[in-house]
mmCIF file of C-alpha atoms and ligand atoms in Angstrom:
data_model
loop_
_atom_site.group_PDB
_atom_site.id
_atom_site.type_symbol
_atom_site.label_atom_id
_atom_site.label_comp_id
_atom_site.label_asym_id
_atom_site.label_seq_id
_atom_site.Cartn_x
_atom_site.Cartn_y
_atom_site.Cartn_z
ATOM 1 C CA MET A 14 -6.454 -17.045 -7.750
ATOM 2 C CA SER A 15 -7.279 -16.761 -4.020
ATOM 3 C CA LEU A 16 -10.210 -14.451 -3.420
ATOM 4 C CA ASP A 17 -11.545 -13.309 -0.082
ATOM 5 C CA ARG A 18 -15.250 -12.742 0.552
ATOM 6 C CA PHE A 19 -14.836 -9.013 -0.211
ATOM 7 C CA GLY A 20 -13.533 -9.787 -3.712
ATOM 8 C CA ARG A 21 -9.901 -8.946 -2.957
ATOM 9 C CA ASN A 22 -7.365 -11.073 -4.840
ATOM 10 C CA ILE A 23 -4.886 -12.194 -2.171
ATOM 11 C CA HIS A 24 -1.648 -13.096 -3.931
ATOM 12 C CA TYR A 25 1.164 -11.610 -1.839
ATOM 13 C CA LEU A 26 2.654 -13.689 0.988
ATOM 14 C CA ARG A 27 5.075 -12.440 3.612
ATOM 15 C CA VAL A 28 6.982 -15.434 4.850
ATOM 16 C CA SER A 29 8.689 -15.290 8.218
ATOM 17 C CA LEU A 30 11.884 -17.352 8.265
ATOM 18 C CA THR A 31 12.396 -17.081 12.029
ATOM 19 C CA ASP A 32 10.972 -15.332 15.074
ATOM 20 C CA LYS A 33 14.510 -14.643 16.341
ATOM 21 C CA CYS A 34 16.568 -11.533 15.837
ATOM 22 C CA ASN A 35 20.064 -10.184 16.327
ATOM 23 C CA LEU A 36 18.610 -6.787 17.422
ATOM 24 C CA ARG A 37 15.868 -5.754 19.872
ATOM 25 C CA CYS A 38 14.190 -2.655 18.385
ATOM 26 C CA VAL A 39 12.130 -0.832 21.014
ATOM 27 C CA TYR A 40 8.965 -0.766 18.870
ATOM 28 C CA CYS A 41 9.191 -4.452 17.992
ATOM 29 C CA MET A 42 10.068 -6.479 21.050
ATOM 30 C CA ALA A 43 10.987 -6.361 24.716
ATOM 31 C CA GLU A 44 14.680 -6.580 25.605
ATOM 32 C CA ASP A 45 14.148 -9.899 27.390
ATOM 33 C CA MET A 46 12.074 -11.354 24.551
ATOM 34 C CA VAL A 47 11.639 -15.125 24.735
ATOM 35 C CA PHE A 48 11.795 -16.969 21.407
ATOM 36 C CA ARG A 49 10.207 -20.237 20.374
ATOM 37 C CA PRO A 50 12.224 -23.456 20.367
ATOM 38 C CA ASN A 51 13.387 -24.297 16.854
ATOM 39 C CA ASP A 52 11.432 -27.546 16.672
ATOM 40 C CA GLU A 53 8.194 -25.531 16.936
ATOM 41 C CA LEU A 54 9.143 -23.589 13.803
ATOM 42 C CA MET A 55 8.770 -24.710 10.193
ATOM 43 C CA GLN A 56 11.728 -26.801 9.071
ATOM 44 C CA ASP A 57 13.081 -26.222 5.542
ATOM 45 C CA ASP A 58 11.040 -29.020 3.927
ATOM 46 C CA GLU A 59 7.828 -27.897 5.691
ATOM 47 C CA LEU A 60 8.331 -24.297 4.656
ATOM 48 C CA LEU A 61 8.963 -25.254 1.028
ATOM 49 C CA THR A 62 5.932 -27.573 0.981
ATOM 50 C CA LEU A 63 3.645 -24.809 2.230
ATOM 51 C CA MET A 64 5.146 -22.259 -0.130
ATOM 52 C CA ARG A 65 4.527 -24.577 -3.101
ATOM 53 C CA LEU A 66 0.876 -24.836 -2.054
ATOM 54 C CA PHE A 67 0.528 -21.064 -1.881
ATOM 55 C CA ALA A 68 2.110 -20.790 -5.335
ATOM 56 C CA GLU A 69 -0.398 -23.317 -6.698
ATOM 57 C CA LEU A 70 -3.165 -21.193 -5.207
ATOM 58 C CA GLY A 71 -2.031 -18.152 -7.208
ATOM 59 C CA PHE A 72 0.322 -16.432 -4.756
ATOM 60 C CA ASP A 73 3.031 -14.959 -6.979
ATOM 61 C CA LYS A 74 4.691 -12.317 -4.823
ATOM 62 C CA TYR A 75 6.768 -13.262 -1.765
ATOM 63 C CA ARG A 76 8.682 -11.262 0.799
ATOM 64 C CA LEU A 77 10.916 -13.022 3.310
ATOM 65 C CA THR A 78 10.939 -11.477 6.737
ATOM 66 C CA GLY A 79 11.045 -12.331 10.429
ATOM 67 C CA GLY A 80 12.425 -11.828 13.085
ATOM 68 C CA GLU A 81 15.593 -11.341 11.144
ATOM 69 C CA PRO A 82 15.482 -13.538 8.016
ATOM 70 C CA THR A 83 19.241 -13.441 7.414
ATOM 71 C CA ILE A 84 19.972 -15.325 10.655
ATOM 72 C CA ARG A 85 18.058 -18.386 9.454
ATOM 73 C CA GLN A 86 20.477 -21.235 8.871
ATOM 74 C CA ASN A 87 20.640 -22.105 5.180
ATOM 75 C CA VAL A 88 19.017 -18.836 4.161
ATOM 76 C CA VAL A 89 20.874 -18.786 0.840
ATOM 77 C CA GLU A 90 19.915 -22.376 -0.003
ATOM 78 C CA LEU A 91 16.312 -21.707 0.994
ATOM 79 C CA VAL A 92 16.162 -18.655 -1.256
ATOM 80 C CA ARG A 93 17.562 -20.713 -4.136
ATOM 81 C CA GLU A 94 14.845 -23.360 -3.669
ATOM 82 C CA MET A 95 12.103 -20.760 -3.326
ATOM 83 C CA ALA A 96 13.181 -18.844 -6.426
ATOM 84 C CA HIS A 97 12.686 -22.043 -8.459
ATOM 85 C CA ILE A 98 9.139 -22.773 -7.287
ATOM 86 C CA PRO A 99 6.843 -22.446 -10.331
ATOM 87 C CA GLY A 100 4.579 -19.439 -9.901
ATOM 88 C CA VAL A 101 6.999 -17.418 -7.754
ATOM 89 C CA ARG A 102 7.338 -14.240 -9.802
ATOM 90 C CA SER A 103 8.736 -11.882 -7.185
ATOM 91 C CA LEU A 104 10.992 -12.722 -4.255
ATOM 92 C CA SER A 105 12.277 -9.994 -1.943
ATOM 93 C CA MET A 106 13.327 -9.603 1.681
ATOM 94 C CA THR A 107 12.875 -7.189 4.565
ATOM 95 C CA THR A 108 15.969 -7.212 6.769
ATOM 96 C CA ASN A 109 17.776 -5.118 9.334
ATOM 97 C CA GLY A 110 20.795 -5.269 7.016
ATOM 98 C CA VAL A 111 23.323 -6.215 9.709
ATOM 99 C CA LEU A 112 24.522 -9.315 7.830
ATOM 100 C CA LEU A 113 24.176 -8.062 4.276
ATOM 101 C CA THR A 114 27.820 -7.165 3.808
ATOM 102 C CA LYS A 115 28.443 -10.891 3.760
ATOM 103 C CA LEU A 116 25.115 -12.142 2.386
ATOM 104 C CA ALA A 117 23.962 -9.635 -0.257
ATOM 105 C CA ARG A 118 25.865 -11.218 -3.130
ATOM 106 C CA PRO A 119 25.101 -14.888 -2.329
ATOM 107 C CA LEU A 120 21.427 -14.002 -1.834
ATOM 108 C CA ALA A 121 21.297 -12.136 -5.147
ATOM 109 C CA GLU A 122 22.994 -15.036 -6.908
ATOM 110 C CA ALA A 123 20.498 -17.444 -5.337
ATOM 111 C CA GLY A 124 17.581 -15.494 -6.858
ATOM 112 C CA LEU A 125 16.614 -12.799 -4.361
ATOM 113 C CA GLU A 126 15.519 -9.737 -6.329
ATOM 114 C CA ARG A 127 15.354 -6.840 -3.874
ATOM 115 C CA VAL A 128 15.765 -5.872 -0.232
ATOM 116 C CA ASN A 129 14.014 -3.434 2.069
ATOM 117 C CA ILE A 130 16.441 -2.486 4.815
ATOM 118 C CA SER A 131 15.330 -1.010 8.116
ATOM 119 C CA LEU A 132 17.127 2.229 8.939
ATOM 120 C CA ASP A 133 15.550 4.550 11.485
ATOM 121 C CA THR A 134 18.327 7.110 11.938
ATOM 122 C CA LEU A 135 21.755 8.149 10.651
ATOM 123 C CA ASP A 136 23.013 8.886 14.170
ATOM 124 C CA PRO A 137 25.045 5.941 15.572
ATOM 125 C CA GLN A 138 24.059 6.684 19.186
ATOM 126 C CA LYS A 139 20.351 6.919 18.378
ATOM 127 C CA PHE A 140 20.636 3.783 16.277
ATOM 128 C CA LYS A 141 22.015 1.968 19.298
ATOM 129 C CA ARG A 142 19.236 3.325 21.509
ATOM 130 C CA ILE A 143 16.486 2.198 19.116
ATOM 131 C CA THR A 144 17.923 -1.234 18.352
ATOM 132 C CA ARG A 145 19.345 -1.631 21.897
ATOM 133 C CA TRP A 146 22.790 -2.715 20.631
ATOM 134 C CA GLY A 147 23.015 -2.477 16.833
ATOM 135 C CA SER A 148 25.847 -0.855 14.893
ATOM 136 C CA LEU A 149 24.842 1.696 12.273
ATOM 137 C CA ALA A 150 28.080 1.054 10.353
ATOM 138 C CA ASP A 151 27.117 -2.602 9.802
ATOM 139 C CA VAL A 152 23.785 -1.583 8.306
ATOM 140 C CA TRP A 153 25.270 1.167 6.159
ATOM 141 C CA ASN A 154 27.836 -1.254 4.722
ATOM 142 C CA GLY A 155 25.016 -3.743 4.171
ATOM 143 C CA ILE A 156 23.070 -1.151 2.171
ATOM 144 C CA LEU A 157 26.087 -0.442 -0.052
ATOM 145 C CA ALA A 158 26.767 -4.174 -0.500
ATOM 146 C CA SER A 159 23.132 -4.745 -1.513
ATOM 147 C CA GLU A 160 23.270 -1.982 -4.076
ATOM 148 C CA GLU A 161 26.464 -3.407 -5.508
ATOM 149 C CA ALA A 162 24.943 -6.896 -5.643
ATOM 150 C CA GLY A 163 21.993 -5.517 -7.661
ATOM 151 C CA LEU A 164 19.325 -6.016 -4.976
ATOM 152 C CA THR A 165 17.675 -2.872 -6.271
ATOM 153 C CA PRO A 166 15.806 -0.566 -6.089
ATOM 154 C CA ILE A 167 16.983 -0.211 -2.488
ATOM 155 C CA LYS A 168 14.179 0.691 -0.109
ATOM 156 C CA LEU A 169 14.923 1.891 3.411
ATOM 157 C CA ASN A 170 12.244 1.547 6.096
ATOM 158 C CA ALA A 171 12.102 3.947 9.030
ATOM 159 C CA VAL A 172 9.616 3.557 11.865
ATOM 160 C CA VAL A 173 9.224 7.018 13.381
ATOM 161 C CA VAL A 174 9.190 7.045 17.175
ATOM 162 C CA ARG A 175 8.638 10.207 19.186
ATOM 163 C CA GLY A 176 11.600 10.986 21.417
ATOM 164 C CA PHE A 177 13.829 8.527 19.550
ATOM 165 C CA ASN A 178 14.145 9.510 15.878
ATOM 166 C CA ASP A 179 11.426 12.065 15.087
ATOM 167 C CA ASP A 180 14.221 14.624 14.564
ATOM 168 C CA ASP A 181 15.873 12.370 11.987
ATOM 169 C CA VAL A 182 13.067 12.339 9.451
ATOM 170 C CA ALA A 183 14.528 15.138 7.300
ATOM 171 C CA GLY A 184 18.082 13.745 7.521
ATOM 172 C CA LEU A 185 16.889 10.405 6.144
ATOM 173 C CA ALA A 186 14.992 12.188 3.354
ATOM 174 C CA ARG A 187 18.233 13.965 2.410
ATOM 175 C CA LEU A 188 19.659 10.568 1.382
ATOM 176 C CA THR A 189 17.326 10.598 -1.619
ATOM 177 C CA LEU A 190 18.940 13.760 -3.018
ATOM 178 C CA ASP A 191 21.880 11.786 -4.364
ATOM 179 C CA HIS A 192 20.934 8.124 -4.038
ATOM 180 C CA PRO A 193 18.265 6.434 -6.210
ATOM 181 C CA TRP A 194 16.763 4.924 -3.066
ATOM 182 C CA GLN A 195 13.269 4.997 -1.635
ATOM 183 C CA VAL A 196 13.124 6.126 1.997
ATOM 184 C CA ARG A 197 9.868 4.910 3.521
ATOM 185 C CA TYR A 198 8.430 6.233 6.761
ATOM 186 C CA ILE A 199 6.176 3.896 8.707
ATOM 187 C CA GLU A 200 3.674 4.934 11.345
ATOM 188 C CA MET A 201 4.389 2.826 14.413
ATOM 189 C CA MET A 202 1.691 0.211 15.064
ATOM 190 C CA PRO A 203 0.691 -1.226 18.456
ATOM 191 C CA PHE A 204 1.186 -4.950 19.161
ATOM 192 C CA GLY A 205 1.085 -7.100 22.297
ATOM 193 C CA ASP A 206 3.666 -6.167 24.928
ATOM 194 C CA VAL A 207 4.823 -3.035 23.079
ATOM 195 C CA ALA A 208 1.321 -1.698 22.295
ATOM 196 C CA ASP A 209 1.295 0.884 25.037
ATOM 197 C CA PHE A 210 4.683 2.284 24.002
ATOM 198 C CA ALA A 211 3.656 2.345 20.327
ATOM 199 C CA GLN A 212 0.426 4.209 21.013
ATOM 200 C CA LYS A 213 2.103 6.832 23.170
ATOM 201 C CA GLN A 214 5.095 7.516 20.907
ATOM 202 C CA VAL A 215 3.478 7.263 17.444
ATOM 203 C CA VAL A 216 4.213 10.027 14.928
ATOM 204 C CA THR A 217 1.564 10.459 12.235
ATOM 205 C CA GLU A 218 2.131 10.588 8.493
ATOM 206 C CA ALA A 219 0.900 14.212 8.471
ATOM 207 C CA GLU A 220 3.571 15.229 10.982
ATOM 208 C CA ILE A 221 6.272 13.278 9.152
ATOM 209 C CA ARG A 222 5.440 15.058 5.901
ATOM 210 C CA GLU A 223 5.366 18.424 7.616
ATOM 211 C CA ARG A 224 8.823 17.809 9.107
ATOM 212 C CA ILE A 225 10.237 16.974 5.659
ATOM 213 C CA GLU A 226 8.542 19.925 3.952
ATOM 214 C CA ARG A 227 9.805 22.317 6.633
ATOM 215 C CA GLU A 228 13.323 21.426 5.509
ATOM 216 C CA PHE A 229 12.920 20.903 1.750
ATOM 217 C CA GLY A 230 9.760 22.812 0.757
ATOM 218 C CA PRO A 231 6.656 21.244 -0.841
ATOM 219 C CA LEU A 232 7.110 17.634 -1.968
ATOM 220 C CA GLU A 233 6.002 16.427 -5.403
ATOM 221 C CA LEU A 234 3.230 13.844 -5.134
ATOM 222 C CA LEU A 235 3.983 10.943 -7.511
ATOM 223 C CA ASP A 236 1.537 8.768 -9.511
ATOM 224 C CA ASN A 237 -1.354 11.102 -8.566
ATOM 225 C CA GLY A 238 -1.255 9.710 -5.038
ATOM 226 C CA LYS A 239 -1.936 6.120 -6.149
ATOM 227 C CA LEU A 240 -0.518 3.715 -3.565
ATOM 228 C CA ASP A 241 2.630 1.758 -4.419
ATOM 229 C CA GLY A 242 1.899 -1.291 -2.249
ATOM 230 C CA GLU A 243 1.209 0.386 1.055
ATOM 231 C CA ALA A 244 3.205 3.576 0.402
ATOM 232 C CA ARG A 245 2.131 6.931 -1.016
ATOM 233 C CA LEU A 246 5.094 8.249 -2.987
ATOM 234 C CA TYR A 247 6.638 11.725 -3.028
ATOM 235 C CA ARG A 248 9.834 13.301 -4.275
ATOM 236 C CA ILE A 249 11.913 16.237 -3.107
ATOM 237 C CA PRO A 250 12.068 18.315 -6.327
ATOM 238 C CA GLY A 251 15.218 17.331 -8.221
ATOM 239 C CA ALA A 252 16.042 14.315 -5.992
ATOM 240 C CA LEU A 253 17.310 11.044 -7.458
ATOM 241 C CA GLY A 254 15.287 8.911 -5.069
ATOM 242 C CA THR A 255 11.758 8.969 -3.684
ATOM 243 C CA LEU A 256 9.981 9.071 -0.350
ATOM 244 C CA GLY A 257 7.228 6.673 0.690
ATOM 245 C CA LEU A 258 4.753 7.416 3.454
ATOM 246 C CA ILE A 259 3.038 4.437 5.040
ATOM 247 C CA SER A 260 0.097 5.507 7.140
ATOM 248 C CA SER A 261 -1.172 2.158 8.400
ATOM 249 C CA VAL A 262 -2.566 3.761 11.560
ATOM 250 C CA THR A 263 -4.132 7.049 10.424
ATOM 251 C CA GLN A 264 -5.144 6.152 6.834
ATOM 252 C CA PRO A 265 -5.380 2.370 6.523
ATOM 253 C CA PHE A 266 -5.142 0.842 3.040
ATOM 254 C CA CYS A 267 -7.229 -2.245 3.848
ATOM 255 C CA ALA A 268 -9.492 -1.915 0.780
ATOM 256 C CA SER A 269 -6.555 -2.563 -1.529
ATOM 257 C CA CYS A 270 -4.873 -5.226 0.631
ATOM 258 C CA THR A 271 -3.570 -8.221 -1.332
ATOM 259 C CA ARG A 272 -1.482 -9.885 1.376
ATOM 260 C CA ALA A 273 -1.369 -12.584 3.960
ATOM 261 C CA ARG A 274 1.431 -13.786 6.220
ATOM 262 C CA LEU A 275 2.961 -17.141 7.035
ATOM 263 C CA THR A 276 4.535 -16.987 10.497
ATOM 264 C CA ALA A 277 7.730 -18.866 11.371
ATOM 265 C CA ASP A 278 5.652 -21.329 13.416
ATOM 266 C CA GLY A 279 3.579 -22.139 10.343
ATOM 267 C CA VAL A 280 0.439 -20.125 11.002
ATOM 268 C CA LEU A 281 -1.465 -18.258 8.295
ATOM 269 C CA ARG A 282 -2.001 -14.744 9.661
ATOM 270 C CA LEU A 283 -4.717 -13.100 7.632
ATOM 271 C CA CYS A 284 -4.287 -9.485 8.709
ATOM 272 C CA LEU A 285 -1.228 -7.987 10.385
ATOM 273 C CA LEU A 286 -3.378 -6.179 12.902
ATOM 274 C CA ARG A 287 -6.024 -8.826 13.666
ATOM 275 C CA ASP A 288 -5.394 -11.890 15.796
ATOM 276 C CA LYS A 289 -7.395 -14.220 13.505
ATOM 277 C CA GLU A 290 -5.077 -17.057 12.420
ATOM 278 C CA VAL A 291 -5.174 -20.513 10.843
ATOM 279 C CA ASN A 292 -2.587 -23.124 11.818
ATOM 280 C CA LEU A 293 -1.020 -24.919 8.831
ATOM 281 C CA LEU A 294 2.013 -26.575 10.413
ATOM 282 C CA GLN A 295 -0.052 -28.575 12.869
ATOM 283 C CA PRO A 296 -2.201 -30.324 10.237
ATOM 284 C CA LEU A 297 0.893 -30.785 8.028
ATOM 285 C CA ARG A 298 2.666 -32.567 10.898
ATOM 286 C CA GLN A 299 -0.453 -34.588 11.674
ATOM 287 C CA GLY A 300 -0.520 -36.007 8.159
ATOM 288 C CA ALA A 301 -3.058 -33.814 6.322
ATOM 289 C CA THR A 302 -2.906 -34.311 2.554
ATOM 290 C CA LEU A 303 -1.753 -31.505 0.294
ATOM 291 C CA ASP A 304 -5.330 -31.146 -0.957
ATOM 292 C CA ASP A 305 -6.589 -30.834 2.631
ATOM 293 C CA LEU A 306 -4.004 -28.150 3.318
ATOM 294 C CA LYS A 307 -4.920 -26.253 0.174
ATOM 295 C CA GLN A 308 -8.543 -26.223 1.271
ATOM 296 C CA ILE A 309 -7.558 -24.956 4.736
ATOM 297 C CA ILE A 310 -5.611 -22.114 3.090
ATOM 298 C CA ARG A 311 -8.499 -21.318 0.700
ATOM 299 C CA ASP A 312 -11.004 -21.183 3.573
ATOM 300 C CA GLY A 313 -8.676 -19.020 5.647
ATOM 301 C CA ILE A 314 -8.151 -16.539 2.825
ATOM 302 C CA TRP A 315 -11.887 -16.432 2.088
ATOM 303 C CA ASN A 316 -12.440 -15.365 5.703
ATOM 304 C CA LYS A 317 -9.706 -12.735 5.800
ATOM 305 C CA PRO A 318 -10.928 -9.861 7.994
ATOM 306 C CA TRP A 319 -11.874 -6.681 6.141
ATOM 307 C CA GLY A 320 -9.407 -4.483 7.980
ATOM 308 C CA HIS A 321 -7.934 -3.444 11.250
ATOM 309 C CA GLY A 322 -9.761 -1.958 14.201
ATOM 310 C CA LEU A 323 -7.173 0.405 15.632
ATOM 311 C CA ALA A 324 -9.594 3.348 15.420
ATOM 312 C CA ALA A 325 -11.948 1.405 17.696
ATOM 313 C CA GLU A 326 -9.040 0.502 20.024
ATOM 314 C CA VAL A 327 -8.953 -3.129 18.857
ATOM 315 C CA ILE A 328 -5.263 -3.958 19.265
ATOM 316 C CA PRO A 329 -3.627 -7.252 18.262
ATOM 317 C CA LEU A 330 -2.360 -8.837 21.460
ATOM 318 C CA SER A 331 -1.413 -12.410 20.593
ATOM 319 C CA ARG A 332 1.905 -11.627 18.914
ATOM 320 C CA VAL A 333 4.393 -8.799 18.439
ATOM 321 C CA MET A 334 5.644 -7.830 14.978
ATOM 322 C CA SER A 335 8.670 -10.154 15.005
ATOM 323 C CA GLN A 336 6.414 -13.152 15.723
ATOM 324 C CA ILE A 337 4.094 -12.261 12.847
ATOM 325 C CA GLY A 338 6.512 -11.234 10.126
ATOM 326 C CA GLY A 339 6.372 -7.526 9.324
HETATM 327 N N1 SAM B 427 14.177 -7.785 11.072
HETATM 328 C C1 SAM B 427 13.773 -7.288 9.814
HETATM 329 C C2 SAM B 427 13.753 -5.788 9.799
HETATM 330 O O1 SAM B 427 13.829 -5.181 10.867
HETATM 331 O O2 SAM B 427 13.651 -5.224 8.713
HETATM 332 C C3 SAM B 427 12.446 -7.835 9.321
HETATM 333 C C4 SAM B 427 11.356 -8.001 10.335
HETATM 334 S S1 SAM B 427 10.740 -6.482 11.004
HETATM 335 C C5 SAM B 427 9.492 -7.061 12.084
HETATM 336 C C6 SAM B 427 9.872 -5.845 9.574
HETATM 337 C C7 SAM B 427 9.537 -4.383 9.611
HETATM 338 O O3 SAM B 427 8.609 -4.153 10.639
HETATM 339 C C8 SAM B 427 10.723 -3.464 9.893
HETATM 340 O O4 SAM B 427 10.811 -2.486 8.875
HETATM 341 C C9 SAM B 427 10.383 -2.857 11.216
HETATM 342 O O5 SAM B 427 10.897 -1.562 11.324
HETATM 343 C C10 SAM B 427 8.870 -2.895 11.208
HETATM 344 N N2 SAM B 427 8.250 -2.835 12.526
HETATM 345 C C11 SAM B 427 8.548 -3.551 13.631
HETATM 346 N N3 SAM B 427 7.728 -3.223 14.655
HETATM 347 C C12 SAM B 427 6.891 -2.273 14.187
HETATM 348 C C13 SAM B 427 5.811 -1.528 14.751
HETATM 349 N N4 SAM B 427 5.440 -1.671 16.015
HETATM 350 N N5 SAM B 427 5.137 -0.655 13.944
HETATM 351 C C14 SAM B 427 5.515 -0.488 12.656
HETATM 352 N N6 SAM B 427 6.512 -1.148 12.065
HETATM 353 C C15 SAM B 427 7.200 -2.031 12.819
HETATM 354 FE FE1 SF4 B 428 14.605 -7.404 14.887
HETATM 355 FE FE2 SF4 B 428 13.441 -6.325 12.777
HETATM 356 FE FE3 SF4 B 428 12.168 -6.449 15.122
HETATM 357 FE FE4 SF4 B 428 14.229 -4.817 14.872
HETATM 358 S S1 SF4 B 428 12.287 -4.680 13.737
HETATM 359 S S2 SF4 B 428 13.860 -6.234 16.581
HETATM 360 S S3 SF4 B 428 15.512 -5.897 13.504
HETATM 361 S S4 SF4 B 428 12.733 -8.144 13.884
#
């Protein structure tokens, strides 16, 4: 078990497979984003070595992310190796879905259990505006392919951005009427170069809920409001699926945080929204023993910050979301 100094059991690792992406979402990165050279990123053997150490330290839940995890070379083989690491009890992925038509089945067969797919709008033109060049049809087909491959329950993530897709909140919720999917709305968070944009265009959880209720009437609160991970769950009465509201900005869930992140360049990021980090790839490449590395991870986790400081205008500046692993 890996405890931090506040007594939280940190056992959930988000692993970034790459900082690169085949889209350029406005809330995530600049259009002319510069990526790291591949030799500065964890190679397959380095990634698997570090993941084994985390598993030995009690991390049992893993989510692969990025950048866009599906563009990592060998992603299927990597998933197969990861799924066999003793102690890995849950292995899922957050993806933009563009490549899932081709990859959903091989990933499922390799041991991936579930996917969260980012989908901010059902309007092809708006989709293009948000992602700068993505095709909604690719993502939609990817969602259907994932469902067919058994990567379920399907969760769809929407970041709500004023002036881009705030009018689409109810339309996305309508999907849950006849699909057993969870549509999750995420308050946009400020990072690095896109912090100013994110702060100006954020739409709060309260407004998102109001927009849905205006269309469908009062939502049913599920599980007495207990958080499911970071989401508070609701249902449109009679719907097959559910709605998740993720209010990282206005109602942070830091007290119940169980997670840490491993960036594609091999850095342990202790809190999404704090710049405090511990480099693991550097000591690994310099010949640190596995025991040394375990101790570095333990110390890092112990010193995980309590929570974010957005209310006090403390904004993470060292990396944008795609360089951390959302
Ligand atoms: N490329 C994959 C995808 O888009 O799902 C995985 C990486 S992406 C960084 C992970 C999640 O972070 C996505 O659901 C994305 O919408 C979300 N995200 C990116 N930038 C964000 C921001 N500024 N605030 C909140 N969520 C953000
Ligand atoms: Fe790429 Fe995901 Fe960032 Fe969009 S949110 S630019 S898909 S990493």
